[in-house]
XYZ file of C-alpha atoms in Angstrom:
333
model
C -42.795 -14.511 -3.421
C -41.031 -12.953 -6.459
C -42.442 -9.439 -5.596
C -41.057 -9.626 -2.009
C -37.564 -10.318 -3.380
C -37.730 -7.373 -5.730
C -38.827 -5.014 -2.870
C -35.812 -6.125 -0.771
C -33.264 -5.352 -3.462
C -33.051 -1.529 -2.994
C -32.438 -1.967 0.748
C -29.702 -4.501 0.092
C -28.136 -2.270 -2.526
C -28.223 0.722 -0.149
C -26.542 -1.364 2.620
C -23.891 -2.413 0.207
C -23.200 1.171 -0.867
C -22.944 2.294 2.829
C -20.508 -0.574 3.471
C -18.350 0.554 0.537
C -18.432 4.158 1.582
C -17.437 3.153 5.129
C -14.568 1.047 3.794
C -13.272 4.005 1.668
C -13.491 6.459 4.565
C -11.686 4.046 6.921
C -9.008 3.312 4.228
C -8.350 7.042 3.498
C -8.379 8.035 7.229
C -6.076 5.187 8.178
C -3.751 5.763 5.390
C -3.471 9.553 6.173
C -2.978 8.939 9.914
C -0.396 6.257 9.159
C 1.640 8.626 7.172
C 1.485 11.324 9.848
C 2.464 8.957 12.712
C 5.136 7.236 10.516
C 6.816 10.570 9.837
C 6.757 11.519 13.512
C 8.132 8.085 14.471
C 10.951 8.204 11.910
C 11.762 11.831 12.899
C 12.275 10.614 16.470
C 13.890 7.255 15.822
C 16.740 7.281 13.275
C 16.614 3.501 12.859
C 14.095 3.374 10.107
C 14.101 -0.353 9.376
C 13.522 -0.888 13.063
C 10.454 1.391 12.866
C 9.190 -0.529 9.771
C 9.639 -3.809 11.819
C 7.886 -2.499 14.841
C 4.915 -1.343 12.718
C 4.571 -4.816 11.226
C 4.850 -6.310 14.823
C 1.695 -4.359 15.895
C -0.188 -5.945 13.016
C 1.184 -9.413 13.846
C 0.087 -9.007 17.541
C -3.400 -8.074 16.334
C -3.644 -11.104 14.068
C -2.607 -13.508 16.807
C -5.058 -12.030 19.194
C -7.904 -12.177 16.598
C -7.142 -15.843 15.840
C -6.529 -16.809 19.493
C -9.761 -15.269 20.758
C -11.938 -16.646 17.900
C -12.696 -13.191 16.571
C -11.552 -14.511 13.217
C -11.089 -18.010 11.924
C -7.435 -19.171 11.998
C -5.964 -19.841 8.544
C -5.601 -23.496 7.701
C -2.560 -23.533 5.402
C -0.357 -26.333 4.281
C 3.472 -26.047 3.943
C 2.964 -25.602 0.150
C 0.561 -22.732 0.706
C 2.967 -20.996 3.030
C 5.849 -21.469 0.577
C 3.764 -19.941 -2.220
C 3.146 -16.944 0.016
C 6.793 -16.425 0.930
C 7.894 -14.478 -2.208
C 4.879 -12.223 -1.901
C 5.748 -11.529 1.695
C 9.323 -10.721 0.744
C 8.209 -8.060 -1.728
C 5.645 -6.732 0.771
C 8.562 -6.311 3.188
C 10.565 -4.379 0.574
C 7.502 -2.313 -0.433
C 6.843 -1.369 3.199
C 10.446 -0.702 3.999
C 10.956 1.420 0.911
C 7.892 3.521 1.702
C 8.967 4.042 5.361
C 12.502 5.033 4.467
C 11.421 7.269 1.656
C 9.169 9.357 3.933
C 11.907 9.224 6.609
C 14.715 10.685 4.586
C 12.553 13.068 2.601
C 9.245 14.845 2.527
C 6.083 12.818 2.748
C 4.608 14.717 -0.163
C 7.674 13.961 -2.365
C 7.489 10.279 -1.449
C 3.832 10.153 -2.523
C 4.571 11.955 -5.774
C 7.231 9.444 -6.717
C 5.007 6.567 -5.636
C 2.494 7.827 -8.186
C 4.981 6.246 -10.634
C 3.899 2.703 -9.492
C 1.989 2.093 -12.707
C 5.195 2.539 -14.710
C 6.836 -0.241 -12.701
C 3.736 -2.438 -12.887
C 3.661 -2.059 -16.689
C 7.329 -3.143 -16.937
C 6.778 -6.077 -14.574
C 3.704 -7.106 -16.485
C 5.723 -7.424 -19.688
C 8.913 -9.025 -18.278
C 7.464 -11.489 -15.752
C 5.293 -14.313 -17.241
C 2.417 -14.740 -17.800
C 2.805 -11.524 -19.918
C 0.228 -8.851 -19.226
C -0.180 -6.604 -22.221
C -2.197 -3.368 -21.632
C -3.996 -1.392 -24.275
C -1.875 1.243 -26.086
C -3.768 4.077 -24.382
C -2.644 2.732 -20.950
C 0.934 2.788 -22.008
C 0.490 6.351 -23.379
C -0.708 7.490 -19.938
C 2.778 6.492 -18.558
C 4.145 9.567 -20.262
C 2.329 12.217 -18.161
C 3.117 10.157 -15.012
C 6.831 10.236 -15.651
C 6.725 13.809 -16.994
C 4.703 15.012 -13.994
C 7.117 13.548 -11.535
C 10.015 15.087 -13.455
C 8.413 18.462 -13.442
C 7.787 18.180 -9.691
C 11.586 17.731 -9.193
C 12.370 21.084 -10.967
C 12.663 23.970 -8.595
C 12.246 27.425 -9.870
C 15.532 29.204 -10.236
C 17.445 26.090 -9.107
C 16.852 23.573 -11.920
C 16.466 19.869 -11.007
C 16.439 19.397 -7.223
C 15.848 15.888 -6.017
C 16.287 13.985 -2.766
C 18.119 11.032 -4.281
C 17.768 8.760 -1.280
C 13.993 9.360 -0.957
C 13.612 8.858 -4.713
C 15.505 5.567 -4.688
C 13.608 4.277 -1.584
C 10.236 5.215 -3.101
C 11.225 3.532 -6.371
C 12.226 0.374 -4.437
C 8.723 0.502 -2.885
C 7.147 0.882 -6.364
C 9.146 -1.959 -7.890
C 8.451 -4.242 -4.920
C 4.688 -3.378 -4.964
C 4.592 -4.216 -8.672
C 6.256 -7.526 -8.029
C 3.988 -8.279 -5.150
C 0.939 -7.636 -7.160
C 2.192 -9.765 -10.092
C 3.114 -12.774 -8.012
C 0.364 -12.464 -5.532
C -2.677 -12.327 -7.799
C -2.924 -15.989 -8.699
C -1.869 -17.229 -5.261
C -4.330 -15.143 -3.292
C -7.218 -16.087 -5.647
C -6.493 -19.763 -5.169
C -6.322 -19.378 -1.378
C -9.588 -17.455 -1.206
C -11.365 -19.984 -3.460
C -10.701 -22.855 -1.076
C -13.046 -22.134 1.843
C -11.434 -24.824 4.016
C -8.344 -22.573 4.290
C -10.201 -19.732 5.961
C -8.378 -17.212 3.759
C -10.713 -14.244 3.321
C -9.211 -10.854 2.345
C -8.434 -10.002 6.059
C -6.522 -13.262 6.643
C -4.769 -12.986 3.336
C -3.341 -9.594 4.410
C -2.635 -10.931 7.910
C -0.536 -13.869 6.556
C 1.397 -11.535 4.170
C 1.984 -9.136 7.056
C 3.532 -11.890 9.199
C 5.845 -13.098 6.423
C 6.795 -9.458 5.774
C 7.592 -9.008 9.483
C 9.961 -12.037 9.413
C 11.764 -10.668 6.307
C 12.221 -7.280 7.966
C 14.180 -8.810 10.879
C 17.444 -9.444 8.889
C 17.174 -5.900 7.393
C 17.269 -4.529 10.956
C 20.076 -6.815 11.935
C 22.241 -5.965 8.946
C 21.724 -2.234 8.761
C 20.957 -1.019 12.260
C 21.706 -3.714 15.013
C 25.165 -2.314 15.841
C 23.800 1.115 16.723
C 20.146 0.356 17.615
C 20.420 0.543 21.416
C 22.326 3.848 21.231
C 19.756 5.209 18.750
C 16.814 4.242 20.856
C 18.404 5.692 23.971
C 18.984 9.022 22.194
C 15.458 9.082 20.941
C 13.978 8.382 24.365
C 16.236 10.999 26.015
C 15.290 13.574 23.429
C 11.557 12.948 23.090
C 10.519 10.736 25.990
C 9.736 7.002 25.989
C 5.999 7.639 25.875
C 6.108 9.841 22.691
C 8.474 7.391 20.917
C 6.407 4.266 21.794
C 3.075 6.071 21.020
C 4.143 7.230 17.552
C 5.487 3.805 16.635
C 2.427 2.031 17.968
C -0.050 4.301 16.227
C 1.868 4.146 12.934
C 1.844 0.383 13.101
C -1.852 0.283 14.141
C -2.973 2.594 11.332
C -0.796 0.813 8.814
C -2.379 -2.464 9.529
C -5.907 -1.021 9.677
C -5.770 0.922 6.410
C -4.334 -2.064 4.554
C -7.054 -4.367 5.839
C -9.741 -1.989 4.839
C -8.063 -1.550 1.401
C -7.933 -5.311 0.955
C -11.692 -5.656 1.896
C -12.604 -2.774 -0.497
C -10.644 -4.263 -3.397
C -12.362 -7.648 -2.731
C -15.692 -5.923 -3.089
C -15.288 -3.712 -6.179
C -12.214 -5.082 -8.031
C -8.704 -3.854 -8.760
C -9.614 -1.010 -11.192
C -12.001 0.915 -8.867
C -9.513 0.304 -6.018
C -6.665 1.643 -8.104
C -8.551 4.807 -9.059
C -9.446 5.560 -5.460
C -5.853 4.766 -4.444
C -4.764 7.586 -6.749
C -7.184 10.032 -5.221
C -5.940 9.037 -1.762
C -2.445 10.399 -2.631
C -3.905 13.855 -3.148
C -5.262 13.864 0.413
C -1.952 12.633 1.872
C 0.081 15.179 -0.065
C -2.117 18.083 1.070
C -2.407 17.030 4.638
C 1.355 16.183 5.127
C 2.358 19.400 3.493
C 0.240 21.401 6.009
C 1.187 19.395 9.074
C 4.918 19.110 8.405
C 5.248 22.512 6.657
C 6.566 20.893 3.501
C 7.020 23.470 0.781
C 4.888 23.020 -2.322
C 6.314 25.222 -5.113
C 4.342 25.842 -8.332
C 6.192 23.084 -10.304
C 5.655 20.699 -7.481
C 1.929 21.276 -7.452
C 1.563 21.187 -11.275
C 3.856 18.137 -11.648
C 2.169 16.139 -8.952
C -1.296 16.948 -10.445
C -0.114 15.870 -13.899
C 1.377 12.583 -12.427
C -1.696 11.804 -10.380
C -4.085 12.533 -13.290
C -1.926 10.286 -15.458
C -2.135 7.526 -12.886
C -5.843 7.941 -12.759
C -6.152 7.706 -16.568
C -3.856 4.611 -16.600
C -6.057 2.845 -14.053
C -9.066 3.423 -16.262
C -7.369 2.632 -19.590
C -5.487 -0.474 -18.391
C -8.543 -2.604 -18.135
C -10.219 -1.602 -21.412
C -10.113 -4.549 -23.758
C -10.686 -4.365 -27.510
C -14.108 -5.401 -28.594
C -14.266 -9.113 -29.307
C -14.972 -10.190 -32.858
C -18.486 -11.434 -33.431
C -18.709 -15.166 -33.506
C -19.766 -16.829 -36.772
C -22.919 -18.709 -36.628
C -22.779 -22.432 -37.327
C -24.522 -23.233 -40.567
């Protein structure tokens, strides 16, 4: 019997590897397509919080269909569970909104370069928000090339520092919010996943956060765009056609939900470090593809600076989880 089990292991390992490869491919493809359709949608509709809200609505609709048809088990959450998820959903809303607006008011490639600074925000949040998360010295040292690379990318040859302030601020808001979401969400999501009666696997965890994020986006639309929303939509439809507007919003929302779900599933399989490393590599693909599709200029400093920042993020991801060797335990005499 023991021999049969050993023979089956290579096949099982091969299946696991194929599953992980499939998750990465789906994650990368979904994220790249999301950024393309998001830029097209925000170019057409100049009500960017509305676009962010509509994207989350697509995911909400898919979650309700999945639960209603029995494709997935419906989460079984108490009022206390939902309350614990609310702050995470709030920061998820701000992270998503910041990303959408950063790409809307500036180049997709520039937004991705600034978002490579997310480890800087995560490091600061890890120190300021209890419980304190102290990284190895090498990890903090890697923040220098990240910041330096982004700074270099903002220097245009013959023009000095040239920066889209609005895009930079929105991308920074996304970074800070993502760091807070990660800090607050870690313990909550682990507890929810651990209780099998709650039906909170990685897909349902993301679905619940998406719904809460959707609800928090509503007041952002009301406050910032409600007064002009009807006129803005009418202008977009008149200029681009209702089909094109609806299509780009729908597909951006669809791919946003899909890529996040695959990313959550991949992280659950391999852990945060490997996921963070691959998330860094993903930015390279998005920068290259978006610069080609949207004809975004990539000057020498931009290329070099983004490469330095992304390599720094890669190194930070690896160094942040290295722990000093534990001291050998003394034997009891």
